[in-house]
Coordinates of C-alpha atoms and ligand atoms in Angstrom, one line a residue:
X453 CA 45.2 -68.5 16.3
X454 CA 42.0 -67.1 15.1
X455 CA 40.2 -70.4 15.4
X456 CA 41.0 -70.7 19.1
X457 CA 40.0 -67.4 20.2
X458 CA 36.8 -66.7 21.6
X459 CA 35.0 -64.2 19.6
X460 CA 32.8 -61.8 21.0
X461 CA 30.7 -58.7 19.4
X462 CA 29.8 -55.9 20.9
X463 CA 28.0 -52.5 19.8
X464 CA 30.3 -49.6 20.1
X465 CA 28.3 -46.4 20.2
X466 CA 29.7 -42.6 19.5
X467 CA 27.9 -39.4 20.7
X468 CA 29.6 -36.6 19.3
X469 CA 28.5 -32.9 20.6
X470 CA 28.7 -34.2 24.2
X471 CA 32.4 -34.0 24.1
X472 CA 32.4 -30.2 24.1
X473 CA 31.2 -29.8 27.6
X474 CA 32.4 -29.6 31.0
X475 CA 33.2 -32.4 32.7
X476 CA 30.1 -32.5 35.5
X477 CA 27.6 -31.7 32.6
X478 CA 29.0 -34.3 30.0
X479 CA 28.6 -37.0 32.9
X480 CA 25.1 -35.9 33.3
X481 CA 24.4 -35.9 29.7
X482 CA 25.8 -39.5 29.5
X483 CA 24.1 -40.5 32.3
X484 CA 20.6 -39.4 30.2
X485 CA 22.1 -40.9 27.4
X486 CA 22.6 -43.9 29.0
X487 CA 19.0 -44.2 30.4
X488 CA 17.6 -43.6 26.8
X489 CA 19.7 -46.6 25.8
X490 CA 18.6 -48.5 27.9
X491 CA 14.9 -47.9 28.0
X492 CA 14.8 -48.4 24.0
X493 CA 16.3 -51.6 24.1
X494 CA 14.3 -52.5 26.9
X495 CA 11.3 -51.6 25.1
X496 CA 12.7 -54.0 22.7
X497 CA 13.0 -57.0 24.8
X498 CA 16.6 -56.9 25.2
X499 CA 18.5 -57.5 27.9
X500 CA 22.1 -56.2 28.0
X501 CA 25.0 -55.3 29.5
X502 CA 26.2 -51.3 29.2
X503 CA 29.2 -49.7 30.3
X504 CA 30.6 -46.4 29.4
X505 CA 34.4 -46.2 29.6
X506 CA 36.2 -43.0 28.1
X507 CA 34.9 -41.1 25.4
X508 CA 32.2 -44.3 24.4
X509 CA 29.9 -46.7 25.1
X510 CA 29.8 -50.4 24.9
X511 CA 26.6 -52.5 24.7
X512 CA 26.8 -56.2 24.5
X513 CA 23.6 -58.8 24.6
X514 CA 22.8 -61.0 21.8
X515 CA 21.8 -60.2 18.6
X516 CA 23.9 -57.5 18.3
X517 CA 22.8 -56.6 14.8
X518 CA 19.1 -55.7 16.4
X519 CA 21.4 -53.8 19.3
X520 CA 22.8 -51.3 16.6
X521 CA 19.7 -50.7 14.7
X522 CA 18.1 -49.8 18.0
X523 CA 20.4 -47.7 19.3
X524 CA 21.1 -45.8 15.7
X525 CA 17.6 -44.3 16.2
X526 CA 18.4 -42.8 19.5
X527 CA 19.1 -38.9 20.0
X528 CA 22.6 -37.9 21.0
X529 CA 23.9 -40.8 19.6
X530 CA 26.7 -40.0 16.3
X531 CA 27.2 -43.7 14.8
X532 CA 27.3 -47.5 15.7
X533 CA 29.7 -50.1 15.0
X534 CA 29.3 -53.8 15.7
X535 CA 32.7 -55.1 16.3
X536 CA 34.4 -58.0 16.9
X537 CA 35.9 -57.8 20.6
X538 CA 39.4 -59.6 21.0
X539 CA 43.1 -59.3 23.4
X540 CA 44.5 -56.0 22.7
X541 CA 47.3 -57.2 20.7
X542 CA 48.7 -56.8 17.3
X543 CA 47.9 -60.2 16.2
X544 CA 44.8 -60.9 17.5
X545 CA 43.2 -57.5 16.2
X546 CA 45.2 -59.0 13.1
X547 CA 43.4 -62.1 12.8
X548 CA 40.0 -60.7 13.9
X549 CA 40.0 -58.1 10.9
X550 CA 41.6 -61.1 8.7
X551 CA 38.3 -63.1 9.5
X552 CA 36.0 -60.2 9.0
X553 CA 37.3 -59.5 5.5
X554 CA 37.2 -63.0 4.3
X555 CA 33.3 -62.6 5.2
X556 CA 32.8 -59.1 3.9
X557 CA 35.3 -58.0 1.6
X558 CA 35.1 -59.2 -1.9
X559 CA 37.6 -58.5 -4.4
X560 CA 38.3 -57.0 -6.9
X561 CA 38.3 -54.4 -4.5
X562 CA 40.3 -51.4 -2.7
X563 CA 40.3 -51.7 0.4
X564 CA 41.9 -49.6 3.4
X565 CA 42.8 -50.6 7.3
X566 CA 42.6 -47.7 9.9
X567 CA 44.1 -48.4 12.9
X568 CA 44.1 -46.1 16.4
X569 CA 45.5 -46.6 19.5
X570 CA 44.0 -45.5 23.1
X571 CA 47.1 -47.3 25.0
X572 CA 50.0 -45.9 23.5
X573 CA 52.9 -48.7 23.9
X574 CA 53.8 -51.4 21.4
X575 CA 53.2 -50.4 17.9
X576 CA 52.2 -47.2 16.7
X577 CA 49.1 -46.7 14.7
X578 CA 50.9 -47.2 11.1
X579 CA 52.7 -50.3 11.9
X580 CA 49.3 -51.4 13.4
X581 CA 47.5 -50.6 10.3
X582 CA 50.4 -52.0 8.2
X583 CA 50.4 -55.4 10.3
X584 CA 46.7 -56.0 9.8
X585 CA 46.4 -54.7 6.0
X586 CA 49.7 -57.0 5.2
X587 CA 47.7 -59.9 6.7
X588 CA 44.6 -58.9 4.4
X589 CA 45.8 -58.4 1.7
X590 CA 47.8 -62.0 1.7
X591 CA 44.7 -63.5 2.9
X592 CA 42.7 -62.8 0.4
X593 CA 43.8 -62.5 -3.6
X594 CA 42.9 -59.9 -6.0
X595 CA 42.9 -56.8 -3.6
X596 CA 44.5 -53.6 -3.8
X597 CA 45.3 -51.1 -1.1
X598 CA 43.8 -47.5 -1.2
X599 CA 44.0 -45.4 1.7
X600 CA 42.9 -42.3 -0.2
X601 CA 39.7 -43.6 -1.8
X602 CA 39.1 -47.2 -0.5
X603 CA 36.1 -48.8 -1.5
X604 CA 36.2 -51.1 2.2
X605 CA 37.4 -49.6 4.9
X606 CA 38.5 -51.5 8.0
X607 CA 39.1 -50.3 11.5
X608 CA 41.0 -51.2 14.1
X609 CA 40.5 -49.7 18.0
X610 CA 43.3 -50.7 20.6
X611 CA 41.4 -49.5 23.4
X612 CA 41.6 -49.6 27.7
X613 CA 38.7 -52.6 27.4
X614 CA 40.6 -54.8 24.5
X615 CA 40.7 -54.5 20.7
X616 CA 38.4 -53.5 18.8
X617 CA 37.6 -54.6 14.7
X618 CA 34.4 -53.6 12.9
X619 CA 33.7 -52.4 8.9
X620 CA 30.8 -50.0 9.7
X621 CA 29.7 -47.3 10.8
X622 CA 26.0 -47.4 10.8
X623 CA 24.7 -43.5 11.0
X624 CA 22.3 -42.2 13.7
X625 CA 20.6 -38.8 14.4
X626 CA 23.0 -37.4 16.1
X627 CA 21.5 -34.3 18.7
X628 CA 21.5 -34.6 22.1
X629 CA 20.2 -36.9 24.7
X630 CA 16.0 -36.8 24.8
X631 CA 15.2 -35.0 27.9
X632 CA 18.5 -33.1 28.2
X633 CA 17.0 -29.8 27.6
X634 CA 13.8 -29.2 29.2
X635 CA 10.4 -29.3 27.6
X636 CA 8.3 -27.9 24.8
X637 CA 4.4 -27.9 24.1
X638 CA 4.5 -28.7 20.3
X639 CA 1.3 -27.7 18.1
X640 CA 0.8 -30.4 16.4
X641 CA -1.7 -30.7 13.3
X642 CA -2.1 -33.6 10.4
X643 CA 0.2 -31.8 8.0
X644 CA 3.9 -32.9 7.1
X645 CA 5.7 -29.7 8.6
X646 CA 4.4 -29.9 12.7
X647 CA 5.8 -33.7 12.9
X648 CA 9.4 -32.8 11.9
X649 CA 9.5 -29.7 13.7
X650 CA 8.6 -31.8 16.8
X651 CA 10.8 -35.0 15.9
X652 CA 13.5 -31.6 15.4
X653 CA 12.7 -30.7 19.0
X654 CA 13.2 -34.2 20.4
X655 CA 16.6 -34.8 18.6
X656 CA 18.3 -31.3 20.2
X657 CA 16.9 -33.1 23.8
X658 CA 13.7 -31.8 24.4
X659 CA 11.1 -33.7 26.0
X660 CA 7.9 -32.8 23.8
X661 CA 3.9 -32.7 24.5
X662 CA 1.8 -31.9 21.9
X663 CA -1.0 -29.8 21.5
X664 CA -4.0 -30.3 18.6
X665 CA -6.3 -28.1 18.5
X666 CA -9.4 -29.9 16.8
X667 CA -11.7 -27.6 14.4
X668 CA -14.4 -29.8 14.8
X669 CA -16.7 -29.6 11.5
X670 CA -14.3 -26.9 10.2
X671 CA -11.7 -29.5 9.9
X672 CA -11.4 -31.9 7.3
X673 CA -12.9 -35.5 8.1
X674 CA -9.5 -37.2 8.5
X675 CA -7.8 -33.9 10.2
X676 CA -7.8 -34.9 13.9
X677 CA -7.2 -38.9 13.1
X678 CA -4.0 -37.9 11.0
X679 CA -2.9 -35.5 13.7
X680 CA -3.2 -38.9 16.0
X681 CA -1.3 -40.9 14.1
X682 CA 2.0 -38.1 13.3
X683 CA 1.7 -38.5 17.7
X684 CA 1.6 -42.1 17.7
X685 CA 4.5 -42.3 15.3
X686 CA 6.5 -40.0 17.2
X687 CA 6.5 -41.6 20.4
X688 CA 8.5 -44.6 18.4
X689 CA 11.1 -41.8 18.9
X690 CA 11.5 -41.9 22.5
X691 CA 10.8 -45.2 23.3
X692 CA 9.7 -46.1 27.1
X693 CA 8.4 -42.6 28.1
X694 CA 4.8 -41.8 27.6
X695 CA 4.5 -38.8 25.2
X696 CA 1.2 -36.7 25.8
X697 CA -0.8 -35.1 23.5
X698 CA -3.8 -32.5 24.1
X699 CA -7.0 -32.2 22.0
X700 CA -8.5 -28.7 22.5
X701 CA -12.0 -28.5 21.0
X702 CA -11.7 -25.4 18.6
X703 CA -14.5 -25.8 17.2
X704 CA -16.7 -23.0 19.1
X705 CA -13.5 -20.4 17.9
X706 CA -14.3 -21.0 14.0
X707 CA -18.0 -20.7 14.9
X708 CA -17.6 -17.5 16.8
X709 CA -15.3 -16.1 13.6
X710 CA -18.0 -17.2 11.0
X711 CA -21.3 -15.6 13.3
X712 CA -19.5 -12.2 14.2
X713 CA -18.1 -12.5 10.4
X714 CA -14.7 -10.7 11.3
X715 CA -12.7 -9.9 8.1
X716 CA -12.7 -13.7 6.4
X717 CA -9.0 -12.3 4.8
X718 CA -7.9 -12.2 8.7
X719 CA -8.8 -15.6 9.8
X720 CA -5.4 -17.5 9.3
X721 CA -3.8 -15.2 11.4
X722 CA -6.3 -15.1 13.5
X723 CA -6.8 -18.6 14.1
X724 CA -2.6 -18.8 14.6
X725 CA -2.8 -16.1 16.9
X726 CA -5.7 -18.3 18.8
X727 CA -3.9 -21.9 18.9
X728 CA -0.7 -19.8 20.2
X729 CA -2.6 -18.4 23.2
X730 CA -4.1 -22.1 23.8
X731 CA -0.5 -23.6 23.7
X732 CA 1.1 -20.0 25.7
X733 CA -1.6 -20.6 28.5
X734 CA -0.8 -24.5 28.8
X735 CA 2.6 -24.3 28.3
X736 CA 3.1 -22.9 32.0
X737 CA 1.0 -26.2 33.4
X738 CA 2.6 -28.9 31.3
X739 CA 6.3 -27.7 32.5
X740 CA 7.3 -26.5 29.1
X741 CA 9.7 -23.8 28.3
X742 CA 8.7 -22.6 24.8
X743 CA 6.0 -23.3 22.2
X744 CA 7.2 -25.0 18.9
X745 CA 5.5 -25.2 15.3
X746 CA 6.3 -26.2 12.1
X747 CA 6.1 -22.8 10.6
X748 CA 8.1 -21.8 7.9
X749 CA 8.9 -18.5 6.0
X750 CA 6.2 -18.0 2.9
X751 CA 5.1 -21.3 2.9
X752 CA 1.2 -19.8 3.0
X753 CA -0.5 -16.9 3.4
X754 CA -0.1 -16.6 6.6
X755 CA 3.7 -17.4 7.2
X756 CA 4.8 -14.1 5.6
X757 CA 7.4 -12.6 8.0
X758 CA 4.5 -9.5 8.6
X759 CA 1.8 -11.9 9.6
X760 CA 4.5 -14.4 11.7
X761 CA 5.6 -11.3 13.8
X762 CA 2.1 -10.6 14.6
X763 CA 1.0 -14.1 15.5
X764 CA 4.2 -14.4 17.7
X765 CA 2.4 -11.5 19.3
X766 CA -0.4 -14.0 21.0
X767 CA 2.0 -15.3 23.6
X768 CA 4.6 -14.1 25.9
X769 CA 5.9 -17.5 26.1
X770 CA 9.3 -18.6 23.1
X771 CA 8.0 -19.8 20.1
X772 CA 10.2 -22.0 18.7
X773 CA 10.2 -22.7 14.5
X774 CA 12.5 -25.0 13.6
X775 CA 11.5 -25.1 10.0
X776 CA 11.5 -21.9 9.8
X777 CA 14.4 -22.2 6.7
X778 CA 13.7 -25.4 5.2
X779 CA 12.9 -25.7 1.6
X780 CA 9.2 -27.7 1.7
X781 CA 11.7 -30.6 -0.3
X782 CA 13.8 -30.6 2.6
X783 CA 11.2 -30.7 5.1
X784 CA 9.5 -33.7 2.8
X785 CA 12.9 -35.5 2.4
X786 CA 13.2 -35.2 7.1
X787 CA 9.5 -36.6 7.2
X788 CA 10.0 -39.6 4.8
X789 CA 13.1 -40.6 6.6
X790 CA 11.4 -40.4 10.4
X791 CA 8.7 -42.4 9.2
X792 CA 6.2 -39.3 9.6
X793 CA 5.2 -39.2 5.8
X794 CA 2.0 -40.5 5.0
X795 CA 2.0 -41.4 1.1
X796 CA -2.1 -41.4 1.4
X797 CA -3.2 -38.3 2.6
X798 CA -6.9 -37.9 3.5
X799 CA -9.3 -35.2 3.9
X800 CA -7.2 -32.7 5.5
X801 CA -8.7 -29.0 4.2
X802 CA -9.7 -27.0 6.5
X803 CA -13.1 -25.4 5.8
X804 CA -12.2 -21.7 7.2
X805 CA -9.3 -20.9 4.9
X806 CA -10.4 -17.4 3.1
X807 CA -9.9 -17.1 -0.6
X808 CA -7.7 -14.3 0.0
X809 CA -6.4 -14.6 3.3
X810 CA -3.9 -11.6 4.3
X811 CA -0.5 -11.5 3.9
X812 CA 0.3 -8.7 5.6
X813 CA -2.6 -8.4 8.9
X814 CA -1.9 -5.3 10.9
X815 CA -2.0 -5.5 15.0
X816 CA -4.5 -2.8 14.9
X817 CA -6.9 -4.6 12.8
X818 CA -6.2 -7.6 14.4
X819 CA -6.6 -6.4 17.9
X820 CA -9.9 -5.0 16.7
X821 CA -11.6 -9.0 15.5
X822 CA -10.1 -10.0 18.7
X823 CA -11.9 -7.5 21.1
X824 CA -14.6 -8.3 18.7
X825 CA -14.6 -12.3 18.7
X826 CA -14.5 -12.1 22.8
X827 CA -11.2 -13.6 22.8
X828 CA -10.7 -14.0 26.4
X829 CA -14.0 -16.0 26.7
X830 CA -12.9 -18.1 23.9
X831 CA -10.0 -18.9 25.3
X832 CA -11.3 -20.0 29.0
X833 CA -14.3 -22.1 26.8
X834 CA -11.5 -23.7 24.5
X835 CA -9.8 -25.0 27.4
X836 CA -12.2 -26.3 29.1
X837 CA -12.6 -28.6 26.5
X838 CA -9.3 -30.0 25.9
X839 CA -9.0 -34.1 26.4
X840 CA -5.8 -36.3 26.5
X841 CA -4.2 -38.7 24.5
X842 CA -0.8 -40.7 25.3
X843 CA 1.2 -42.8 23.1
X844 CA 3.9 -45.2 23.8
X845 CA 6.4 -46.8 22.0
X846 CA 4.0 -46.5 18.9
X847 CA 0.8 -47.5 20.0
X848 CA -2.3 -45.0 22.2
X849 CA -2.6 -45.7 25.4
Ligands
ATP1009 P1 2.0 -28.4 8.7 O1 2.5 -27.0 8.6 O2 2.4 -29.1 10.0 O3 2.3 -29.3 7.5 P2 -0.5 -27.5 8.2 O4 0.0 -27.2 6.8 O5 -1.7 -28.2 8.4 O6 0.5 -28.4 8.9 P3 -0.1 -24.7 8.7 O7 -1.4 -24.0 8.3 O8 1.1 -24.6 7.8 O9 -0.5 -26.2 9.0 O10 0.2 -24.2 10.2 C1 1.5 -23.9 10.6 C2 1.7 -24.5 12.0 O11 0.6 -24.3 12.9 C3 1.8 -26.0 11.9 O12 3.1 -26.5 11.5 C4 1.5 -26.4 13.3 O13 2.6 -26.3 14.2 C5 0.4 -25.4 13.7 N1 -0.9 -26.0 13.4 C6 -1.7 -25.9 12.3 N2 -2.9 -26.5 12.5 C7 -2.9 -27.0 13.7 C8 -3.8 -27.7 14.5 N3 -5.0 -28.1 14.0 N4 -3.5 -28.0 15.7 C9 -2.3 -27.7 16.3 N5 -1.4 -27.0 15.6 C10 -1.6 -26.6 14.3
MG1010 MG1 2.4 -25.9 6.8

């Protein structure tokens, strides 16, 4: 009887890509993912218990509603479902779903049961889901069963740990586990595109620092406070690690361009080519693996695929563009969702942008302002003036 069975919910959690590997590198994976789960709800001020039988994990604790929003915003992870935990048999998975429909399922409606098996004895799948959609569909009048386009779907799981009923399957980001894959030094600025290409970064498992390199009086008023808060917000993304971020002071670069008046059409790529050998040279000493920005084919000036193949120039280190595709919309549609869009945006010009800046800067010419502008010096002066900022879960350290 339903009544006398003691009900208990638990979060069942699905990673997806990790499947694909080897055995010894899927176990390490989980054991990252794992960690990650653990740290953002601990971050949260839940305690909980976690286990990881075959092919998922289980998370139990109290408010388990909290639980699955928490862990849908974790990298690696495919989808959440809070289900009802009973006896792995027919009849109690029976009057578990029986109890969740009466609460959620409101007819008129089409509804569908799907049921799996991980123990294969007693009834197969079909005669499962026939059992418990039967029970349904007496249960509760005015329903009508749909397994092709069913507006309710219910699932049931007989699993090794007990059976398993839920109605949802709450989406998350999918990736792989933060920290999985190494590290990345992430130019970071107070524009939309830098903040998805490094929240991009995070969900394939990188570990990210971020580099801003602050123009000084050449930058609008509100550049290097937005660039502050795009880091802040990000670190909500890998909650319990500190995530670092490096100011350079730039500002003797733009002042060194304007006094020596190199081409003005060459700055853009100029300046690129500068905050690429700032991130190449730091990259090494922050144990990262690549350089990432949010660049993206003809976006500006100075994202045509001439000038990007120069700027890459600057560094022998990877530069990573994951935006490099993305329609601006799409890019817009990402930062809204990761909670990186800012709806007010301040001053954010920048005061060294040409009229006319190239589109198409040749290496010669560019060599030639670089040789001019002392770049070497530059660079050594730059970064000696670089400061640190670290956020953690959402708010500077
Ligand atoms: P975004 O492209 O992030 O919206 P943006 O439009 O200000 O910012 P672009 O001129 O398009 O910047 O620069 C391309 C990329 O160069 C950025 O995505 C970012 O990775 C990097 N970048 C630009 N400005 C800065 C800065 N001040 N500090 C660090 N990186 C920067
Ligand atoms: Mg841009």
């Amino acid at each position: 009887m339903a009544e006398q069975q003691e009900e208990r919910k638990v979060v069942m959690v699905r990673y997806g890509e990790l499947f694909l590997k080897s055995d010894p590198v899927k176990y390490h994976f989980i054991g990252i993912l794992l960690r990650n789960i653990r740290w953002a709800l601990e971050t949260a001020g839940h305690s909980s218990s976690i286990r990881s039988p075959r092919g998922r994990i289980f998370v139990s604790g109290e408010k388990p509603e909290e639980i699955a929003a928490i862990i849908a915003r974790v990298f690696g992870v495919v989808d959440v479902s809070i289900c009802t935990l009973v006896e792995a048999s027919p009849d109690a998975l029976r009057d578990a779903a029986v109890a969740l429909a009466r609460s959620h399922l409101h007819p008129p409606c089409r509804f569908a049961v799907r049921a799996k098996r991980q123990t294969k004895t007693g009834m197969n799948s079909q005669q499962l889901g026939e059992h418990i959609g039967s029970a349904v569909y007496d249960a509760i009048p005015g329903l009508s069963v749909d397994l092709t386009h069913p507006e309710y779907e219910l699932f049931a799981e007989v699993r090794d740990c007990g059976g398993l009923v839920y109605d949802k399957r709450i989406p998350a980001p999918g990736g792989l586990p933060w920290g999985s894959q190494g590290k990345v030094l992430s130019l970071l600025s107070s524009g939309i595109d830098s903040p998805v290409a490094s929240w991009l970064a995070m969900k394939r498992g990188c570990e990210v620092a971020h580099l801003h390199m602050d123009g000084g009086r050449w930058a609008g008023a509100d550049v290097r406070e937005t660039a502050i808060e795009n880091h802040r917000r990000l670190s909500l993304w890998c909650p319990g690690a500190d995530l670092k971020m490096i100011v350079a002071d730039a500002e003797p670069f733009y002042d060194r361009m304007q006094e020596l008046r190199v081409p003005a059409r060459l700055r853009c790529v100029l300046c690129k080519r500068f905050m690429l050998r700032v991130a190449g040279t730091l990259a090494g000493p922050e144990g990262a693996q690549a350089v990432l920005t949010g660049e993206n084919l003809g976006q500006v000036a100075s994202q045509t695929l001439a000038n990007l193949a120069v700027i890459a120039d600057a560094t022998t280190v990877p530069v990573l563009r994951p935006l490099i595709t993305y329609d601006k919309g799409e890019t817009v549609t990402l930062a809204r969702k990761i909670g990186t869009f800012m709806e007010k945006q301040g001053d954010l010009a920048c005061r060294a942008v040409p009229r006319m800046p190239a589109t198409a800067a040749t290496r010669e010419a560019v060599a030639e302002s670089e040789a001019e502008l002392g770049i070497d010096e530059l660079l050594g002066t730059v970064l000696s003036r670089v400061t640190y900022i670290t956020a953690r879960n959402g708010k500077i350290l």
